[in-house]
Short mmCIF file of C-alpha atoms in Angstrom, two decimals:
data_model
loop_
_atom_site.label_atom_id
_atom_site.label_comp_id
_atom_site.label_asym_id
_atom_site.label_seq_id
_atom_site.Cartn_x
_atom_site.Cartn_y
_atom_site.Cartn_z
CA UNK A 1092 0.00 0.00 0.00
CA UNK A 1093 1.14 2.90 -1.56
CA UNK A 1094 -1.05 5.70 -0.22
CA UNK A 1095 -2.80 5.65 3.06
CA UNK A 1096 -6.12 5.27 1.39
CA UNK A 1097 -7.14 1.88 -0.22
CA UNK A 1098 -9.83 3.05 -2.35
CA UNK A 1099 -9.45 5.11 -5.82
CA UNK A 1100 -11.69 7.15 -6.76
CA UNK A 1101 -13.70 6.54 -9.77
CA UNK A 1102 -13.08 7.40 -12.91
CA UNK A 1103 -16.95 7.48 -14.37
CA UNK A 1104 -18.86 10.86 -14.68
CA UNK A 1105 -20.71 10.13 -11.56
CA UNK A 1106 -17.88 9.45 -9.56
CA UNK A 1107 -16.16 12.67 -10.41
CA UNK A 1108 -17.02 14.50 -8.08
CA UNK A 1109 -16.63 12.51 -4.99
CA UNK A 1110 -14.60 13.57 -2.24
CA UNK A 1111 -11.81 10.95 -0.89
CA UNK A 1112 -13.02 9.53 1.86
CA UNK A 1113 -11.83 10.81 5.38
CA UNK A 1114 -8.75 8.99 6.52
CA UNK A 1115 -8.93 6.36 8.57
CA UNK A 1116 -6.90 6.96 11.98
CA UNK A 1117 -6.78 2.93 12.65
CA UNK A 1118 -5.53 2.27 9.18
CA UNK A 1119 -2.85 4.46 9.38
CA UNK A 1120 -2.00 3.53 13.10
CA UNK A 1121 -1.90 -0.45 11.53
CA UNK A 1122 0.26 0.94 8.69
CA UNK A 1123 2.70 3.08 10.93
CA UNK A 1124 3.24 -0.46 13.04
CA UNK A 1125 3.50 -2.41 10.37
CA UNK A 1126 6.26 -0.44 8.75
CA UNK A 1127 9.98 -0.51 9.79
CA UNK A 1128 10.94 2.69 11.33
CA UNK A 1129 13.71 3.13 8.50
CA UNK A 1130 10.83 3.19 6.06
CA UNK A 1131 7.92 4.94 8.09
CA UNK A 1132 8.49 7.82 5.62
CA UNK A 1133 7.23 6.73 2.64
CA UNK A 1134 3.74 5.29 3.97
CA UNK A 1135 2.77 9.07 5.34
CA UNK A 1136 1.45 10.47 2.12
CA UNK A 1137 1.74 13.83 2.17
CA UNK A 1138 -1.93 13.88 0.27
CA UNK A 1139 -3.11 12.87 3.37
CA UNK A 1140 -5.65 15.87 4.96
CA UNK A 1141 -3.89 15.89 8.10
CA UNK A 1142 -5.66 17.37 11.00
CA UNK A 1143 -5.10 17.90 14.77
CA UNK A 1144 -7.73 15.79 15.15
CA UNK A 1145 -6.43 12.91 13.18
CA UNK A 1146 -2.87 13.47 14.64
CA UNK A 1147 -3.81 13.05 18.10
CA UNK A 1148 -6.38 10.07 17.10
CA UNK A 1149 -2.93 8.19 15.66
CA UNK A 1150 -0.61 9.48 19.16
CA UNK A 1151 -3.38 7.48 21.53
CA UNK A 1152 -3.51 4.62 19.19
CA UNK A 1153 0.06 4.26 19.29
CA UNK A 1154 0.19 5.07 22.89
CA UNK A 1155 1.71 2.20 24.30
CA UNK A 1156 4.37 1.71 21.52
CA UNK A 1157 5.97 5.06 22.43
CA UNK A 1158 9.33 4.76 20.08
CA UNK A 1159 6.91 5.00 16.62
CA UNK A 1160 4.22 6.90 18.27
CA UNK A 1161 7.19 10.08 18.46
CA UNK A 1162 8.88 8.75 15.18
CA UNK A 1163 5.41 9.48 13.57
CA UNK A 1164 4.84 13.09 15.08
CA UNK A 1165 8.73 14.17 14.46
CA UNK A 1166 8.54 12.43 10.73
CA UNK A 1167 5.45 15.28 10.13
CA UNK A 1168 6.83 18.09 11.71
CA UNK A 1169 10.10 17.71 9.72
CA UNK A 1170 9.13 16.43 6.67
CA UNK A 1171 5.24 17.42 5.94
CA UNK A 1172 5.84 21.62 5.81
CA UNK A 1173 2.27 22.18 4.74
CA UNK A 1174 1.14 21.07 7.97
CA UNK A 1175 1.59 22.25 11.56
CA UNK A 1176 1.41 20.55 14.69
CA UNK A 1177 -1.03 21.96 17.23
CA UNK A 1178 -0.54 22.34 20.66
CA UNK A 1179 -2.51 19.30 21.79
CA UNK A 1180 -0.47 17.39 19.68
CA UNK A 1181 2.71 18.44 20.89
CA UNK A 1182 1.38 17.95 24.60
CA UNK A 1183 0.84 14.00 23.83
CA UNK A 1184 3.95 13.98 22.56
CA UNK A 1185 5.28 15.25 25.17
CA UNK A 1186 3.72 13.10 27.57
CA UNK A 1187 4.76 9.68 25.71
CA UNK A 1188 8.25 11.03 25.88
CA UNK A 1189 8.16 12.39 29.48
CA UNK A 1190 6.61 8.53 30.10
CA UNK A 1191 9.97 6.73 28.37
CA UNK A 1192 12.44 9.22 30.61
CA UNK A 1193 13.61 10.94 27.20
CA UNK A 1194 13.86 14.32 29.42
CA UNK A 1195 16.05 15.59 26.03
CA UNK A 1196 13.00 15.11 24.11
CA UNK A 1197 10.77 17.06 26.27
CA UNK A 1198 12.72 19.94 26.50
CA UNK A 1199 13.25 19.61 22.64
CA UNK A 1200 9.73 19.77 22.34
CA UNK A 1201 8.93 22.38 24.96
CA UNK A 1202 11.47 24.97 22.90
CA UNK A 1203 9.70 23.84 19.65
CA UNK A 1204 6.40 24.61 20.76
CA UNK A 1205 7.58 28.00 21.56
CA UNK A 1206 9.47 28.56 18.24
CA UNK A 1207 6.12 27.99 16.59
CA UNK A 1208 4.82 30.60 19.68
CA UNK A 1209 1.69 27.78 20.60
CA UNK A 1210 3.04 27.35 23.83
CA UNK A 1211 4.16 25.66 26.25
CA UNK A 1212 0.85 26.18 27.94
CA UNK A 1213 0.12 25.28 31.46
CA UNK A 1214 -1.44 22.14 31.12
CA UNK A 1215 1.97 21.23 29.04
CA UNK A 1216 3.93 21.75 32.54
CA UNK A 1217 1.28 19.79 34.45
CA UNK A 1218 1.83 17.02 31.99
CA UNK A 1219 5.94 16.98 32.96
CA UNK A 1220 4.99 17.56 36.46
CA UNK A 1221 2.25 14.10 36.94
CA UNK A 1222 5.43 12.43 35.51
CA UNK A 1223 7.90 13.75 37.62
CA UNK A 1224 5.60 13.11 40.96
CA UNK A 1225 4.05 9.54 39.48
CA UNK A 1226 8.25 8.87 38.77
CA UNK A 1227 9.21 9.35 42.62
CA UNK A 1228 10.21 13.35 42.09
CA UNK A 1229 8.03 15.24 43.13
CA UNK A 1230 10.75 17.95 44.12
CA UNK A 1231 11.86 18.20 40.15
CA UNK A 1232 7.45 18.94 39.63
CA UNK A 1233 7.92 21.39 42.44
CA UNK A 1234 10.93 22.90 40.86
CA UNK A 1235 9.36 22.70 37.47
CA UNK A 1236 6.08 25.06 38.70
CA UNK A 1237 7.92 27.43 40.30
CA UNK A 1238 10.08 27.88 37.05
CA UNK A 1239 7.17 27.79 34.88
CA UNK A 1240 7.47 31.84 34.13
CA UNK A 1241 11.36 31.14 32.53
CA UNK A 1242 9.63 29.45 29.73
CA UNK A 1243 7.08 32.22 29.21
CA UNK A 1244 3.89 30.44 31.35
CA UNK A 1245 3.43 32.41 34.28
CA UNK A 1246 1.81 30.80 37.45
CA UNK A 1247 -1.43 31.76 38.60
CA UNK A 1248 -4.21 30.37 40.47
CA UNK A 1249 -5.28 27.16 38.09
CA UNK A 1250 -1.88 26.26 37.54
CA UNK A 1251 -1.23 26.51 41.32
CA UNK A 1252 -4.13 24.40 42.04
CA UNK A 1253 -3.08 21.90 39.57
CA UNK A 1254 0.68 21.25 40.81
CA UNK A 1255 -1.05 20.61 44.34
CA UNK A 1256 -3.41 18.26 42.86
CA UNK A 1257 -0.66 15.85 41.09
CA UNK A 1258 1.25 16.04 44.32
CA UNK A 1259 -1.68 15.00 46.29
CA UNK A 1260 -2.82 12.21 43.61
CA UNK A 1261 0.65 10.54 43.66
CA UNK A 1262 -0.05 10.79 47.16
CA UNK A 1263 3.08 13.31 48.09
CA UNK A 1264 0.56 15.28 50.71
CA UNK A 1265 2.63 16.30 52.79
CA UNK A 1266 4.43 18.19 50.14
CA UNK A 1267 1.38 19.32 48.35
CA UNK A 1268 0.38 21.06 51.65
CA UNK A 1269 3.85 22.36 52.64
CA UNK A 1270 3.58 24.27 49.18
CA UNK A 1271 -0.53 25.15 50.11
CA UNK A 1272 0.90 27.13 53.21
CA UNK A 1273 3.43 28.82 51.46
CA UNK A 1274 1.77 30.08 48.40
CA UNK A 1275 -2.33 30.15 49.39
CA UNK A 1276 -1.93 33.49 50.24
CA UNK A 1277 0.18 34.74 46.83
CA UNK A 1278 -2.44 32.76 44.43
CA UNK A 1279 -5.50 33.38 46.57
CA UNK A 1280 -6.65 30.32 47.89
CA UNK A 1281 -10.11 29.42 47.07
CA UNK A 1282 -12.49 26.50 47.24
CA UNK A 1283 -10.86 24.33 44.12
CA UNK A 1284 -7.91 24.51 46.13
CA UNK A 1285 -8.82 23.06 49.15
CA UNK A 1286 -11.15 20.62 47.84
CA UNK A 1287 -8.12 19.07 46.63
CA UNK A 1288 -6.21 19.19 49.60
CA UNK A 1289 -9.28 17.32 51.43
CA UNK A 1290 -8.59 15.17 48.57
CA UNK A 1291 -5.46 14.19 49.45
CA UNK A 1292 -5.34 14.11 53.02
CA UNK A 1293 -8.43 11.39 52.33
CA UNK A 1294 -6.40 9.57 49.51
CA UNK A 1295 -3.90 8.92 52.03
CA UNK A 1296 -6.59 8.16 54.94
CA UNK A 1297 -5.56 10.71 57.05
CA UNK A 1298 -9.70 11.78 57.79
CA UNK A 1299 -8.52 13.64 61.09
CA UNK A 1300 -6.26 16.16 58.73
CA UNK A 1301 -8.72 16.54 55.97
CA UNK A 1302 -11.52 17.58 59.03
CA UNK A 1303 -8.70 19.84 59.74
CA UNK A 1304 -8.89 21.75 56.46
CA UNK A 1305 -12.67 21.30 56.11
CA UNK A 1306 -12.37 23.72 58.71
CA UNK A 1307 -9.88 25.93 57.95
CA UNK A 1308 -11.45 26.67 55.00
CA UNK A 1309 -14.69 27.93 57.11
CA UNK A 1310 -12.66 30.06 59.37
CA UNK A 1311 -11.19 31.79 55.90
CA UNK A 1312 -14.49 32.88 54.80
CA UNK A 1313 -14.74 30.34 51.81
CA UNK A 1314 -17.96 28.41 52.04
CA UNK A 1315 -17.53 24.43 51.15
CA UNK A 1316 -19.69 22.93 48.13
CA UNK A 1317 -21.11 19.70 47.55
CA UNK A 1318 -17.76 18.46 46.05
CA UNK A 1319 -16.09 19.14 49.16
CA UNK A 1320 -18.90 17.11 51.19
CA UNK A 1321 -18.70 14.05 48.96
CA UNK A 1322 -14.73 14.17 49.12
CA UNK A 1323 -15.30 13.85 52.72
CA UNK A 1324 -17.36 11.35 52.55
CA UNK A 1325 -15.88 9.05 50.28
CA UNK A 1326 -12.54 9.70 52.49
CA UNK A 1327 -14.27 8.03 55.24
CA UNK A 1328 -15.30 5.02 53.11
CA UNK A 1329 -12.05 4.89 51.95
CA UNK A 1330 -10.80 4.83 55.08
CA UNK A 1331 -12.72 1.94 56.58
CA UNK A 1332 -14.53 4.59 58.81
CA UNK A 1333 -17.96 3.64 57.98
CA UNK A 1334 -19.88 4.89 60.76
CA UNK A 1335 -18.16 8.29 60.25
CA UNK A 1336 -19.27 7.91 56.44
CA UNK A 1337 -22.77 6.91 57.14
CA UNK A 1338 -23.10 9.78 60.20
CA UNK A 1339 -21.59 12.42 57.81
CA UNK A 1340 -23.82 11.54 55.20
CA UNK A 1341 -26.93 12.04 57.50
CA UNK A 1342 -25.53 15.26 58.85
CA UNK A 1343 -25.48 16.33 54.74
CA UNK A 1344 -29.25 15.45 54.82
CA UNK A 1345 -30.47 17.77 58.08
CA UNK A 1346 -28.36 20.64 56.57
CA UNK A 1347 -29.99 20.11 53.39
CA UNK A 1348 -25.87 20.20 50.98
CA UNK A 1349 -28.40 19.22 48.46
CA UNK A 1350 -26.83 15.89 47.80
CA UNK A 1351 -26.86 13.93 44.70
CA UNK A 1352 -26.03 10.84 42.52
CA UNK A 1353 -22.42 11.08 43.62
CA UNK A 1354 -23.14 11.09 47.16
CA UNK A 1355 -25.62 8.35 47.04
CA UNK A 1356 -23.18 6.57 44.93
CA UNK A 1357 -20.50 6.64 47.32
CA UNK A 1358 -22.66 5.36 50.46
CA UNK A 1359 -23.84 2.38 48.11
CA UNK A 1360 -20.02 1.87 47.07
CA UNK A 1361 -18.67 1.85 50.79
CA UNK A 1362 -21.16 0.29 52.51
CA UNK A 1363 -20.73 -2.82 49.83
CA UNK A 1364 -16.91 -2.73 50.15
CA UNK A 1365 -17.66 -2.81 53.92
CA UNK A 1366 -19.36 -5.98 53.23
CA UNK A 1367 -22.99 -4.36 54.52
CA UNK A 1368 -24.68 -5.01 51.34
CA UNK A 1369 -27.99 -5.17 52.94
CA UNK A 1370 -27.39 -1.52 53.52
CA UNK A 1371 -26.01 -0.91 50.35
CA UNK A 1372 -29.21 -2.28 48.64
CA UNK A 1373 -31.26 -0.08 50.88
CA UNK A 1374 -29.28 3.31 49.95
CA UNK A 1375 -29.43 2.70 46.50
CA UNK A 1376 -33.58 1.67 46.49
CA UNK A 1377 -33.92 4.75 48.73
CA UNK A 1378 -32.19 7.26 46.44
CA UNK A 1379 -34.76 6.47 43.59
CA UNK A 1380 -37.60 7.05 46.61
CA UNK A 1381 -36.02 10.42 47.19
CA UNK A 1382 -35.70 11.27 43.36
CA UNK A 1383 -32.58 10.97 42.44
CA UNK A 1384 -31.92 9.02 39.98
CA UNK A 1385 -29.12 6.21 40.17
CA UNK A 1386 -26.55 6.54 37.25
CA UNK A 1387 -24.66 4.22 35.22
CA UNK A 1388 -21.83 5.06 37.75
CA UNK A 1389 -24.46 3.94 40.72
CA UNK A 1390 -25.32 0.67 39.22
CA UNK A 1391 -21.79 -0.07 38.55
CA UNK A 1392 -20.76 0.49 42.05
CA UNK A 1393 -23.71 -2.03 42.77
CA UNK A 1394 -22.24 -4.41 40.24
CA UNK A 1395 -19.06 -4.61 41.72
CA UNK A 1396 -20.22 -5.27 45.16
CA UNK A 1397 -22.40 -7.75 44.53
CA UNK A 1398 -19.61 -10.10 42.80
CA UNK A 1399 -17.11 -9.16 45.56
CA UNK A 1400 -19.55 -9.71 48.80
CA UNK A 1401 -22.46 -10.92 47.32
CA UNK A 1402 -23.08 -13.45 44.57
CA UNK A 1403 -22.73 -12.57 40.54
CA UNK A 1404 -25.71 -14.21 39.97
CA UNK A 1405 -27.51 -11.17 41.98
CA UNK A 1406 -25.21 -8.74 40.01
CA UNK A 1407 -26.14 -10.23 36.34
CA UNK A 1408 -30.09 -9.42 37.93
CA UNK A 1409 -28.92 -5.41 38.55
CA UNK A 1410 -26.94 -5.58 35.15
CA UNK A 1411 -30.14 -7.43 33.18
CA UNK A 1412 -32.58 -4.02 35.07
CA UNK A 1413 -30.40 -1.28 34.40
CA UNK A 1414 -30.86 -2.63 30.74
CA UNK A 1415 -34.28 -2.87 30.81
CA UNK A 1416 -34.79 0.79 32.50
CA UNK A 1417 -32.39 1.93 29.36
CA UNK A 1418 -29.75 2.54 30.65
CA UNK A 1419 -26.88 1.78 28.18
CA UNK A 1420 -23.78 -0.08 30.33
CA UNK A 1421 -19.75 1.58 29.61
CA UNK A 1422 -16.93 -0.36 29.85
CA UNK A 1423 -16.48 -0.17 33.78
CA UNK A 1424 -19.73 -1.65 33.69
CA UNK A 1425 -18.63 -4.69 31.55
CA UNK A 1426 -15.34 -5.18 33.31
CA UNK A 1427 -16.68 -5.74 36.92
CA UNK A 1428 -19.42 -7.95 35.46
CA UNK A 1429 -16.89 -9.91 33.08
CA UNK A 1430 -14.64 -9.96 36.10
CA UNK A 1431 -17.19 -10.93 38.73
CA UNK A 1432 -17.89 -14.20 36.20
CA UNK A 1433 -14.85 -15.39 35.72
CA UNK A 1434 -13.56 -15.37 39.20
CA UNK A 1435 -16.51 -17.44 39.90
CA UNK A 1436 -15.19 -19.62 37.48
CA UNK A 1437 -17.76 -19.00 34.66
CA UNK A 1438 -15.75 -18.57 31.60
CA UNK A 1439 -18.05 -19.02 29.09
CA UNK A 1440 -20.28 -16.48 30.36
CA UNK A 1441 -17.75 -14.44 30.54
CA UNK A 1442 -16.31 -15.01 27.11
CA UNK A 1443 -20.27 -14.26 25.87
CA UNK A 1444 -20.23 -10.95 27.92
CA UNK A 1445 -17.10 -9.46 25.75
CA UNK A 1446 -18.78 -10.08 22.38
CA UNK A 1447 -21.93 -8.66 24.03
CA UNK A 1448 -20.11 -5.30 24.52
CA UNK A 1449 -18.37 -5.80 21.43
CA UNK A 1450 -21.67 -6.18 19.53
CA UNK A 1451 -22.97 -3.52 21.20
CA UNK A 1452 -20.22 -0.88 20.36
CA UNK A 1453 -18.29 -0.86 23.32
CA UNK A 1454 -15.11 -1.28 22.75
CA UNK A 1455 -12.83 -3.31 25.44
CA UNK A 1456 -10.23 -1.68 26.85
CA UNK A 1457 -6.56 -2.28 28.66
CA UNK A 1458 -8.49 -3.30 31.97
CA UNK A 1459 -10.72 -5.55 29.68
CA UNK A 1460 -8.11 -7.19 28.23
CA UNK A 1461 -5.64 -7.89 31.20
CA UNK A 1462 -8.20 -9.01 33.57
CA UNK A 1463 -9.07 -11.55 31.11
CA UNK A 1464 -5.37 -12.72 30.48
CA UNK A 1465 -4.26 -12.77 34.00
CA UNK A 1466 -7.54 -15.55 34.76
CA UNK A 1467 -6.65 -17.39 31.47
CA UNK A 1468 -2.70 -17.71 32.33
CA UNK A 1469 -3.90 -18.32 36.07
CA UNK A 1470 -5.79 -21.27 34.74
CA UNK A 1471 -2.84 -22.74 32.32
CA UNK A 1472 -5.00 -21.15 29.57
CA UNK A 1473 -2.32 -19.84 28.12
CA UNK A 1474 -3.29 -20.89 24.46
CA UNK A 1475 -6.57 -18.56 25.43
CA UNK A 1476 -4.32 -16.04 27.05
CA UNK A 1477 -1.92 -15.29 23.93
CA UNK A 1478 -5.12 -15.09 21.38
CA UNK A 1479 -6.42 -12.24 23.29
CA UNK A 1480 -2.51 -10.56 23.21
CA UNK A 1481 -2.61 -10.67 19.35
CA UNK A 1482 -5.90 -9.69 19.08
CA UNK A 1483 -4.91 -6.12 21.18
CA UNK A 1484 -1.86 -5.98 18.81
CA UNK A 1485 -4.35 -5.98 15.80
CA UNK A 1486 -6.74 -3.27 17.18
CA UNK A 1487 -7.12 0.32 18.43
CA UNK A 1488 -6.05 -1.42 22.27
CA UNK A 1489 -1.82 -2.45 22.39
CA UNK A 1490 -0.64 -3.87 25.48
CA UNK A 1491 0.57 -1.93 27.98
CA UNK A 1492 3.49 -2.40 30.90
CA UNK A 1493 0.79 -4.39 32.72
CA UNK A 1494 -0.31 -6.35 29.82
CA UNK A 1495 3.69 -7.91 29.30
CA UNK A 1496 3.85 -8.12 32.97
CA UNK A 1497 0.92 -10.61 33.45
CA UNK A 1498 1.55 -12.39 30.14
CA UNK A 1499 5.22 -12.99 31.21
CA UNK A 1500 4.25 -14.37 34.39
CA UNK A 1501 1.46 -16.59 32.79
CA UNK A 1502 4.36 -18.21 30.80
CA UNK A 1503 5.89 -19.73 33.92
CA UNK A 1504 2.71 -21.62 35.15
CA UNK A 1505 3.53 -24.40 32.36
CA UNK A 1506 6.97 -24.26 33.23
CA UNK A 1507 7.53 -25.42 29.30
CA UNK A 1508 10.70 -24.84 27.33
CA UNK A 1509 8.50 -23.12 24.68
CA UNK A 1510 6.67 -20.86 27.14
CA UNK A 1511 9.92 -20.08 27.94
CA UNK A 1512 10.86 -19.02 24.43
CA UNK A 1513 7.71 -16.81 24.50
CA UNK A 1514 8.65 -15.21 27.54
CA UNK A 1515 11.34 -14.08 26.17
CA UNK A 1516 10.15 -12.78 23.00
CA UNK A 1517 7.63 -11.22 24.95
CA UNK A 1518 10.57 -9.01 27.14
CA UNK A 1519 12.20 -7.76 23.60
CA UNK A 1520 9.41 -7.08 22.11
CA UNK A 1521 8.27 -5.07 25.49
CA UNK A 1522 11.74 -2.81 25.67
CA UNK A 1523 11.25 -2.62 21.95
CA UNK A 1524 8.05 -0.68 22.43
CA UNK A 1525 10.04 1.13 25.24
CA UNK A 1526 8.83 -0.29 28.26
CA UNK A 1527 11.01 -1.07 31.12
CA UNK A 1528 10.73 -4.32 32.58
CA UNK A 1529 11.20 -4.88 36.75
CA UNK A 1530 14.42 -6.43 37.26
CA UNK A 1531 12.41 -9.41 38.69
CA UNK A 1532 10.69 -9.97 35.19
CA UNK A 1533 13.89 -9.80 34.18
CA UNK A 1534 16.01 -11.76 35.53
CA UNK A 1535 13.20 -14.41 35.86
CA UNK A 1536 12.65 -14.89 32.18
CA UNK A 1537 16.96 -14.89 31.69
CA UNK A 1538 16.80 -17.86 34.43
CA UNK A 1539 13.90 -19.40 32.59
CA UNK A 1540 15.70 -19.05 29.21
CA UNK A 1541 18.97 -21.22 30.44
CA UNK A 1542 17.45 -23.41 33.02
CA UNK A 1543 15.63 -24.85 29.68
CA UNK A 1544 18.44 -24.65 27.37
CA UNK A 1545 17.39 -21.88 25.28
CA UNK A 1546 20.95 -19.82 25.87
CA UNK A 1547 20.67 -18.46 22.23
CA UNK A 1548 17.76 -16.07 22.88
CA UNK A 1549 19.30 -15.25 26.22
CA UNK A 1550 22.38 -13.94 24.48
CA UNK A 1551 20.14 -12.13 22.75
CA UNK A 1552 18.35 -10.53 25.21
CA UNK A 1553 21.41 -9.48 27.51
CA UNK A 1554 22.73 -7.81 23.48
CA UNK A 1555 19.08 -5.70 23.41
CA UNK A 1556 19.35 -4.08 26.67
CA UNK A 1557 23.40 -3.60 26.52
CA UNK A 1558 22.45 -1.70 23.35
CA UNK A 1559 19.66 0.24 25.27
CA UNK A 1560 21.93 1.52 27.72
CA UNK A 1561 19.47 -0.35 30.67
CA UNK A 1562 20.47 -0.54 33.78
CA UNK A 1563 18.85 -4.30 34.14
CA UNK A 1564 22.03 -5.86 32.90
CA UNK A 1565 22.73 -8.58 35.15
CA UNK A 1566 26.30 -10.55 34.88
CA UNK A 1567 25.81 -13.91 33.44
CA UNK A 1568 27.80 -16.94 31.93
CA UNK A 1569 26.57 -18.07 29.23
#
């Protein structure tokens, strides 16, 4: 293939005036994977209508296979002048490369974004910074806020409230409020911002510290909303606290916070993962009494705890109602079910559920798929296991760091010399596509590779990462 569209158009009178049809982002994606990097070039036709759109609808595709996902963004902005990148493109790019620790490339990009004067904006430094925190630095995302104004972004009170929210998520709290103190009064403090420190303080399960704030926050003169409320309340789910949960969520009734779906949602979620389901059940049939009506988010969270502390056979009932009522299920919805199923050992019902969702136009996704292939290799399914691998590699869904993980480990339940062989093509293929295996994976699948007498691709192996400059290498005769 040629050009990136498969179809000519006709020739005849009538087809004269037909427009190409639009390109196709998961034919191109195929065709960029399919291609050797050395000749990537050639398959990017520079008839192609490229569009922001498009662009960023090829990055996510190629997500997880990060080396050609920034091969095919540098190969247009160096060698397709007509078009321009725009700045949502550049801050995927950014992230893949900020993901595979090429810190060169992100600055790269950073100064090209402002040669072409689209940025960096400040979501492009909250990008670095998630990285930085969800990497084990959350003094370099510090550091990288605070220096946002050298790169022409000045700081201000979103921003501010954004650095303090990846700190908190990656669960660096104590750092996220160190920097609250010090700042709140420069940027103005308002609700946003100390929602999310409630946020964190409850992330961590640290209710007494979040009250803390809660009422801080009243002493400053800034009223809380209903997020704050259900942040609370979730926290002391989370927690284990339920009798906090359950009295806080009461004491949101007499004041009249004017609660909704999300609140109810979370009682029904934490009383289930409490193991009360009675109560859960009761919340949930008394939130349609008092008119709110239960979301596909509510009868998720009812999914899930029926097949945890329940039975599944009860949770296929809620799934088979919320159908009925209309409501149309999302993928979370399929997961817990497909999950719930086969850890009660019902595969087939399970298998039957995923073309259900496919048939209906949901499309599976990473969680989907790895759930699935960690019960398959768990069962010496591994046959099972490696069809639904190739079948990610053929759609809009590659594996991710997870997906190698659990497939790696599924090889050893066999304990076969071939399984072996797979492991191992399994860890190239993985560092290939620029993940970084744990040096457990790795040295496993090396010790599985010569206690079976495949030395060969060993050799190999120890080569690919001595040639990646990884720090993995481990000294072995061979």
């Amino acid at each position: 293939m040629n050009r990136l569209f498969s179809k000519s158009l006709s020739t005849s009178a009538a087809g004269a005036n037909l427009k190409p049809p639009p390109p196709d982002s998961a034919a191109i994606s195929k065709l960029i994977l399919s291609s050797p990097t050395t000749t990537l070039q050639s398959p990017l036709s520079s008839k192609t209508p490229w569009t922001p759109h498009l662009v960023n609808s090829i990055l996510k595709r190629l997500w997880n296979h990060g080396p050609k996902a920034l091969h095919f963004f540098h190969l247009l902005d160096r060698h397709h002048h007509q078009y321009i990148h725009d700045a949502s493109s550049f801050d995927l790019a950014i992230d893949i490369a900020a993901r595979l620790h090429l810190h060169t490339t992100v600055w790269s990009l950073i100064r090209r974004m402002r040669s072409l004067r689209i940025g960096p904006s400040p979501k492009t430094f909250a990008i670095v910074a998630e990285r930085f925190a969800s990497a084990g630095k959350p003094d370099k995302a510090v550091n990288l806020f605070l220096n946002m104004h050298e790169h022409g972004c000045f700081q201000d009170l979103a921003s501010f409230n954004t650095i303090l929210d990846v700190l908190c998520k990656s669960k660096r709290v104590e750092k996220a409020y160190e920097l609250f103190r010090v700042l709140r009064g420069r940027f103005r403090a308002d609700v946003v911002t100390y929602n999310v420190i409630v946020n964190g303080w409850c992330l961590i399960k640290r209710t007494p510290k979040a009250l803390e704030v809660l009422k801080e926050m009243v002493e400053r003169g800034i009223n809380p909303n209903l997020t704050t409320y259900n942040t609370m309340l979730k926290g002391f789910f989370r927690a284990g606290q339920v009798r906090q949960g359950w009295e806080f969520f009461l004491e949101m009734k007499k004041r009249n916070c004017g609660i909704d779906v999300v609140t109810y949602t979370t009682v029904v979620h934490g009383f289930g993962i409490a193991g009360e389901v009675k109560r859960a059940k009761n919340v949930f049939d008394e939130m349609i009494r008092e008119g709110v009506l239960p979301s596909v988010a509510t009868h998720n969270a009812l999914i899930q705890v029926l097949c945890k502390k329940d039975s599944v056979e009860n949770a296929v009932l809620v799934f088979e109602e919320m159908l009925r009522k209309g409501y149309e299920p999302n993928v979370t919805t399929y997961n817990v079910l497909i999950r719930g199923l086969f850890h009660a050992g019902e595969f087939t019902r399970g298998e039957e559920l995923m073309r259900r969702m496919e048939k209906d136009g949901c499309e599976p996704n990473f969680q989907t798929y790895n759930m699935m292939i960690r019960y398959y290799s768990d069962c010496s399914e591994v046959e099972k296991a490696l069809g639904l691998f190739e079948k990610m590699g053929s759609g809009g869904c590659l594996p991710n760091l997870d997906t190698y993980n659990i497939l790696i480990s599924g090889m050893f339940v066999r304990k076969r010399s071939e399984d072996m062989v797979v492991a191992g093509k399994l860890l190239l293929e993985m560092v290939e596509r620029g993940f970084i295996p744990r040096k457990f994976t790795f040295n496993r699948v090396l010790n599985g590779l010569l206690l079976t007498g495949n030395q060969a691709l060993a050799k190999e192996i120890l080569r690919s990462q001595s040639k990646s400059g990884s720090r993995l290498i481990r000294k072995f005769r061979l």
